[in-house]
Amino acid sequence: MAWIFSLSAECGSDESSAKEFAQYFQQSPIELLWAMLDVNLYPCRADTFQDIENNWWCRFSPNHISERGIDSPKNPYLMEQLVISLYSSLEFAPPFRYALVGVEVDEFRTHSELIEDLPNLSIPGLVLSTALAEEVKTLPGFQPFSSGYVWQPYPDQMVSPELKNQPDEILSVS
């Protein structure tokens, strides 16, 4: 069975918001990052879909990174680079309600499940719109992410020492 690595974002009830989000990531410079990191180009794909609550999602994922499993010592490093790149790109993305980067994060929570779970929820990397965050009064562990968004940062041990030495603009999510 394949494990799919992606950025998944819930964009609300308007399909055009999810399509705009998908288009942004399809046109982002992430593919250029992959060309620089490895001799193989990892094309990316974005698709949109509706969940059981009729809210629209966008899933953005690189081909051939995790569908086959980690079959190379380079894969964990490449995936870590992609996590950083995706979160950096997310800072300037079109509006969304919440998003997460990881393995098998498609529809990780519907909107109503998220609202119900938020006061006690701990998902490192979870990014919430401030509008959504304001619906729930107490959000322990959330910090500013970008204008209009908060997030639960990854613990320091999630970023390898080699990447910690990168310029701040690359690691703006740590």
PDB file of C-alpha atoms in Angstrom:
ATOM      1  CA  MET A   1       0.000   0.000   0.000  1.00  0.00           C
ATOM      2  CA  ALA A   2       1.258   3.470  -0.857  1.00  0.00           C
ATOM      3  CA  TRP A   3       1.677   6.202   1.722  1.00  0.00           C
ATOM      4  CA  ILE A   4       0.964   9.555   0.130  1.00  0.00           C
ATOM      5  CA  PHE A   5       2.927  12.606   1.261  1.00  0.00           C
ATOM      6  CA  SER A   6       1.075  15.876   0.657  1.00  0.00           C
ATOM      7  CA  LEU A   7      -0.045  19.282   1.733  1.00  0.00           C
ATOM      8  CA  SER A   8      -3.786  19.113   2.346  1.00  0.00           C
ATOM      9  CA  ALA A   9      -5.813  22.263   2.923  1.00  0.00           C
ATOM     10  CA  GLU A  10      -9.493  22.703   3.667  1.00  0.00           C
ATOM     11  CA  CYS A  11     -10.731  25.796   1.824  1.00  0.00           C
ATOM     12  CA  GLY A  12     -14.377  26.019   2.929  1.00  0.00           C
ATOM     13  CA  SER A  13     -17.613  25.581   1.012  1.00  0.00           C
ATOM     14  CA  ASP A  14     -16.580  27.483  -2.143  1.00  0.00           C
ATOM     15  CA  GLU A  15     -15.081  25.258  -4.863  1.00  0.00           C
ATOM     16  CA  SER A  16     -13.379  28.217  -6.526  1.00  0.00           C
ATOM     17  CA  SER A  17     -11.290  28.793  -3.346  1.00  0.00           C
ATOM     18  CA  ALA A  18      -9.918  25.257  -3.543  1.00  0.00           C
ATOM     19  CA  LYS A  19      -9.210  25.620  -7.267  1.00  0.00           C
ATOM     20  CA  GLU A  20      -7.384  28.921  -6.678  1.00  0.00           C
ATOM     21  CA  PHE A  21      -5.343  27.262  -3.926  1.00  0.00           C
ATOM     22  CA  ALA A  22      -4.476  24.357  -6.250  1.00  0.00           C
ATOM     23  CA  GLN A  23      -3.480  26.719  -9.047  1.00  0.00           C
ATOM     24  CA  TYR A  24      -1.190  28.656  -6.696  1.00  0.00           C
ATOM     25  CA  PHE A  25       0.695  25.502  -5.742  1.00  0.00           C
ATOM     26  CA  GLN A  26       0.836  24.225  -9.322  1.00  0.00           C
ATOM     27  CA  GLN A  27       2.577  27.474 -10.282  1.00  0.00           C
ATOM     28  CA  SER A  28       4.838  27.686  -7.222  1.00  0.00           C
ATOM     29  CA  PRO A  29       8.627  27.342  -7.428  1.00  0.00           C
ATOM     30  CA  ILE A  30       8.633  24.026  -5.545  1.00  0.00           C
ATOM     31  CA  GLU A  31       9.464  22.028  -8.676  1.00  0.00           C
ATOM     32  CA  LEU A  32      12.536  24.215  -9.117  1.00  0.00           C
ATOM     33  CA  LEU A  33      13.618  23.284  -5.597  1.00  0.00           C
ATOM     34  CA  TRP A  34      13.429  19.603  -6.514  1.00  0.00           C
ATOM     35  CA  ALA A  35      15.464  20.128  -9.661  1.00  0.00           C
ATOM     36  CA  MET A  36      18.198  21.733  -7.579  1.00  0.00           C
ATOM     37  CA  LEU A  37      18.185  19.100  -4.829  1.00  0.00           C
ATOM     38  CA  ASP A  38      18.325  15.986  -6.964  1.00  0.00           C
ATOM     39  CA  VAL A  39      19.025  14.981 -10.532  1.00  0.00           C
ATOM     40  CA  ASN A  40      15.489  13.630 -10.800  1.00  0.00           C
ATOM     41  CA  LEU A  41      12.656  16.090 -11.225  1.00  0.00           C
ATOM     42  CA  TYR A  42       9.721  15.314  -8.981  1.00  0.00           C
ATOM     43  CA  PRO A  43       6.653  16.673 -10.764  1.00  0.00           C
ATOM     44  CA  CYS A  44       3.901  17.822  -8.461  1.00  0.00           C
ATOM     45  CA  ARG A  45       0.162  17.501  -8.788  1.00  0.00           C
ATOM     46  CA  ALA A  46      -2.732  19.298  -7.172  1.00  0.00           C
ATOM     47  CA  ASP A  47      -6.284  18.070  -7.040  1.00  0.00           C
ATOM     48  CA  THR A  48      -9.456  19.281  -5.387  1.00  0.00           C
ATOM     49  CA  PHE A  49     -12.256  17.280  -3.818  1.00  0.00           C
ATOM     50  CA  GLN A  50     -15.247  17.678  -1.540  1.00  0.00           C
ATOM     51  CA  ASP A  51     -15.570  16.066   1.891  1.00  0.00           C
ATOM     52  CA  ILE A  52     -18.692  14.608   3.531  1.00  0.00           C
ATOM     53  CA  GLU A  53     -19.606  18.057   4.910  1.00  0.00           C
ATOM     54  CA  ASN A  54     -19.488  19.548   1.375  1.00  0.00           C
ATOM     55  CA  ASN A  55     -16.335  21.540   2.096  1.00  0.00           C
ATOM     56  CA  TRP A  56     -13.622  21.746  -0.550  1.00  0.00           C
ATOM     57  CA  TRP A  57     -10.061  20.512  -0.122  1.00  0.00           C
ATOM     58  CA  CYS A  58      -6.886  20.845  -2.133  1.00  0.00           C
ATOM     59  CA  ARG A  59      -4.240  18.128  -1.994  1.00  0.00           C
ATOM     60  CA  PHE A  60      -0.807  19.027  -3.351  1.00  0.00           C
ATOM     61  CA  SER A  61       1.784  16.267  -3.574  1.00  0.00           C
ATOM     62  CA  PRO A  62       5.040  15.470  -5.337  1.00  0.00           C
ATOM     63  CA  ASN A  63       5.071  12.350  -7.490  1.00  0.00           C
ATOM     64  CA  HIS A  64       7.455   9.543  -6.600  1.00  0.00           C
ATOM     65  CA  ILE A  65       8.480  10.807  -3.156  1.00  0.00           C
ATOM     66  CA  SER A  66       6.525   8.506  -0.885  1.00  0.00           C
ATOM     67  CA  GLU A  67       4.228   6.390  -3.033  1.00  0.00           C
ATOM     68  CA  ARG A  68       6.888   3.684  -3.129  1.00  0.00           C
ATOM     69  CA  GLY A  69       7.927   4.098   0.481  1.00  0.00           C
ATOM     70  CA  ILE A  70      11.325   5.329   1.596  1.00  0.00           C
ATOM     71  CA  ASP A  71      13.479   3.373  -0.822  1.00  0.00           C
ATOM     72  CA  SER A  72      16.557   5.562  -0.699  1.00  0.00           C
ATOM     73  CA  PRO A  73      18.607   7.145   2.106  1.00  0.00           C
ATOM     74  CA  LYS A  74      17.954  10.475   0.343  1.00  0.00           C
ATOM     75  CA  ASN A  75      14.160  10.291   0.687  1.00  0.00           C
ATOM     76  CA  PRO A  76      13.853  11.425   4.324  1.00  0.00           C
ATOM     77  CA  TYR A  77      16.114  14.399   3.609  1.00  0.00           C
ATOM     78  CA  LEU A  78      14.187  15.275   0.445  1.00  0.00           C
ATOM     79  CA  MET A  79      10.874  14.992   2.286  1.00  0.00           C
ATOM     80  CA  GLU A  80      12.167  17.259   5.048  1.00  0.00           C
ATOM     81  CA  GLN A  81      13.234  19.821   2.420  1.00  0.00           C
ATOM     82  CA  LEU A  82       9.792  19.613   0.863  1.00  0.00           C
ATOM     83  CA  VAL A  83       8.061  20.133   4.226  1.00  0.00           C
ATOM     84  CA  ILE A  84      10.036  23.344   4.716  1.00  0.00           C
ATOM     85  CA  SER A  85       9.342  24.483   1.162  1.00  0.00           C
ATOM     86  CA  LEU A  86       5.609  23.721   1.390  1.00  0.00           C
ATOM     87  CA  TYR A  87       5.164  25.586   4.663  1.00  0.00           C
ATOM     88  CA  SER A  88       7.151  28.533   3.284  1.00  0.00           C
ATOM     89  CA  SER A  89       4.885  28.600   0.205  1.00  0.00           C
ATOM     90  CA  LEU A  90       1.805  28.249   2.411  1.00  0.00           C
ATOM     91  CA  GLU A  91       2.629  31.600   4.030  1.00  0.00           C
ATOM     92  CA  PHE A  92       1.650  33.358   0.773  1.00  0.00           C
ATOM     93  CA  ALA A  93      -1.079  30.990  -0.449  1.00  0.00           C
ATOM     94  CA  PRO A  94      -4.637  32.048  -1.268  1.00  0.00           C
ATOM     95  CA  PRO A  95      -7.045  31.865   1.700  1.00  0.00           C
ATOM     96  CA  PHE A  96      -7.774  28.523   3.365  1.00  0.00           C
ATOM     97  CA  ARG A  97      -9.287  27.506   6.704  1.00  0.00           C
ATOM     98  CA  TYR A  98      -6.753  24.920   7.823  1.00  0.00           C
ATOM     99  CA  ALA A  99      -3.890  22.901   6.398  1.00  0.00           C
ATOM    100  CA  LEU A 100      -1.346  20.233   7.261  1.00  0.00           C
ATOM    101  CA  VAL A 101       1.722  18.774   5.565  1.00  0.00           C
ATOM    102  CA  GLY A 102       2.524  15.107   6.111  1.00  0.00           C
ATOM    103  CA  VAL A 103       1.839  11.512   5.184  1.00  0.00           C
ATOM    104  CA  GLU A 104      -1.810  10.543   4.705  1.00  0.00           C
ATOM    105  CA  VAL A 105      -3.189  13.927   5.778  1.00  0.00           C
ATOM    106  CA  ASP A 106      -6.098  14.027   3.298  1.00  0.00           C
ATOM    107  CA  GLU A 107      -9.245  14.982   5.164  1.00  0.00           C
ATOM    108  CA  PHE A 108      -7.477  14.500   8.503  1.00  0.00           C
ATOM    109  CA  ARG A 109     -10.443  16.276  10.139  1.00  0.00           C
ATOM    110  CA  THR A 110     -13.720  17.624   8.789  1.00  0.00           C
ATOM    111  CA  HIS A 111     -14.535  21.175   9.838  1.00  0.00           C
ATOM    112  CA  SER A 112     -16.961  20.086  12.561  1.00  0.00           C
ATOM    113  CA  GLU A 113     -14.514  17.433  13.865  1.00  0.00           C
ATOM    114  CA  LEU A 114     -11.736  20.001  13.971  1.00  0.00           C
ATOM    115  CA  ILE A 115     -13.860  22.536  15.884  1.00  0.00           C
ATOM    116  CA  GLU A 116     -14.853  19.821  18.353  1.00  0.00           C
ATOM    117  CA  ASP A 117     -11.269  18.562  18.822  1.00  0.00           C
ATOM    118  CA  LEU A 118      -9.387  21.885  18.774  1.00  0.00           C
ATOM    119  CA  PRO A 119      -9.300  22.740  22.471  1.00  0.00           C
ATOM    120  CA  ASN A 120      -7.348  19.536  23.170  1.00  0.00           C
ATOM    121  CA  LEU A 121      -5.806  18.934  19.754  1.00  0.00           C
ATOM    122  CA  SER A 122      -2.073  18.557  19.291  1.00  0.00           C
ATOM    123  CA  ILE A 123      -1.045  18.122  15.664  1.00  0.00           C
ATOM    124  CA  PRO A 124       2.414  19.575  14.992  1.00  0.00           C
ATOM    125  CA  GLY A 125       2.350  21.497  11.728  1.00  0.00           C
ATOM    126  CA  LEU A 126      -1.394  22.265  11.811  1.00  0.00           C
ATOM    127  CA  VAL A 127      -2.058  25.736  10.367  1.00  0.00           C
ATOM    128  CA  LEU A 128      -5.369  27.480  11.151  1.00  0.00           C
ATOM    129  CA  SER A 129      -6.857  30.695   9.866  1.00  0.00           C
ATOM    130  CA  THR A 130      -7.209  33.199  12.694  1.00  0.00           C
ATOM    131  CA  ALA A 131     -10.934  33.373  11.915  1.00  0.00           C
ATOM    132  CA  LEU A 132     -11.207  29.648  12.614  1.00  0.00           C
ATOM    133  CA  ALA A 133      -8.953  29.928  15.667  1.00  0.00           C
ATOM    134  CA  GLU A 134     -11.225  32.634  17.099  1.00  0.00           C
ATOM    135  CA  GLU A 135     -14.157  30.194  17.025  1.00  0.00           C
ATOM    136  CA  VAL A 136     -12.317  28.240  19.718  1.00  0.00           C
ATOM    137  CA  LYS A 137     -11.244  30.383  22.651  1.00  0.00           C
ATOM    138  CA  THR A 138      -8.274  28.409  24.008  1.00  0.00           C
ATOM    139  CA  LEU A 139      -5.632  27.035  21.678  1.00  0.00           C
ATOM    140  CA  PRO A 140      -2.633  25.901  23.697  1.00  0.00           C
ATOM    141  CA  GLY A 141       0.580  25.577  21.710  1.00  0.00           C
ATOM    142  CA  PHE A 142      -0.502  27.703  18.732  1.00  0.00           C
ATOM    143  CA  GLN A 143       1.793  30.510  17.587  1.00  0.00           C
ATOM    144  CA  PRO A 144       1.683  33.089  14.789  1.00  0.00           C
ATOM    145  CA  PHE A 145       2.398  31.544  11.374  1.00  0.00           C
ATOM    146  CA  SER A 146       1.766  34.350   8.876  1.00  0.00           C
ATOM    147  CA  SER A 147      -0.694  37.182   8.442  1.00  0.00           C
ATOM    148  CA  GLY A 148      -4.116  35.749   9.259  1.00  0.00           C
ATOM    149  CA  TYR A 149      -2.854  32.317  10.410  1.00  0.00           C
ATOM    150  CA  VAL A 150      -1.580  30.507  13.500  1.00  0.00           C
ATOM    151  CA  TRP A 151       0.008  27.086  13.795  1.00  0.00           C
ATOM    152  CA  GLN A 152       1.375  24.407  16.090  1.00  0.00           C
ATOM    153  CA  PRO A 153       5.080  24.366  15.188  1.00  0.00           C
ATOM    154  CA  TYR A 154       7.052  21.186  14.836  1.00  0.00           C
ATOM    155  CA  PRO A 155       9.324  20.355  17.778  1.00  0.00           C
ATOM    156  CA  ASP A 156      12.965  21.368  17.207  1.00  0.00           C
ATOM    157  CA  GLN A 157      14.042  17.748  16.775  1.00  0.00           C
ATOM    158  CA  MET A 158      11.889  17.500  13.635  1.00  0.00           C
ATOM    159  CA  VAL A 159      14.391  19.606  11.665  1.00  0.00           C
ATOM    160  CA  SER A 160      17.793  18.036  11.000  1.00  0.00           C
ATOM    161  CA  PRO A 161      20.968  19.909  12.046  1.00  0.00           C
ATOM    162  CA  GLU A 162      21.969  20.447   8.394  1.00  0.00           C
ATOM    163  CA  LEU A 163      18.732  22.300   7.685  1.00  0.00           C
ATOM    164  CA  LYS A 164      18.939  24.400  10.851  1.00  0.00           C
ATOM    165  CA  ASN A 165      22.018  26.062   9.348  1.00  0.00           C
ATOM    166  CA  GLN A 166      20.035  27.312   6.344  1.00  0.00           C
ATOM    167  CA  PRO A 167      19.149  31.003   5.938  1.00  0.00           C
ATOM    168  CA  ASP A 168      16.182  32.170   7.996  1.00  0.00           C
ATOM    169  CA  GLU A 169      13.941  32.700   4.970  1.00  0.00           C
ATOM    170  CA  ILE A 170      14.182  28.976   4.169  1.00  0.00           C
ATOM    171  CA  LEU A 171      13.429  27.944   7.734  1.00  0.00           C
ATOM    172  CA  SER A 172      10.804  30.572   8.425  1.00  0.00           C
ATOM    173  CA  VAL A 173       8.472  27.840   9.620  1.00  0.00           C
ATOM    174  CA  SER A 174      10.666  26.502  12.434  1.00  0.00           C
TER     175      SER A 174
END
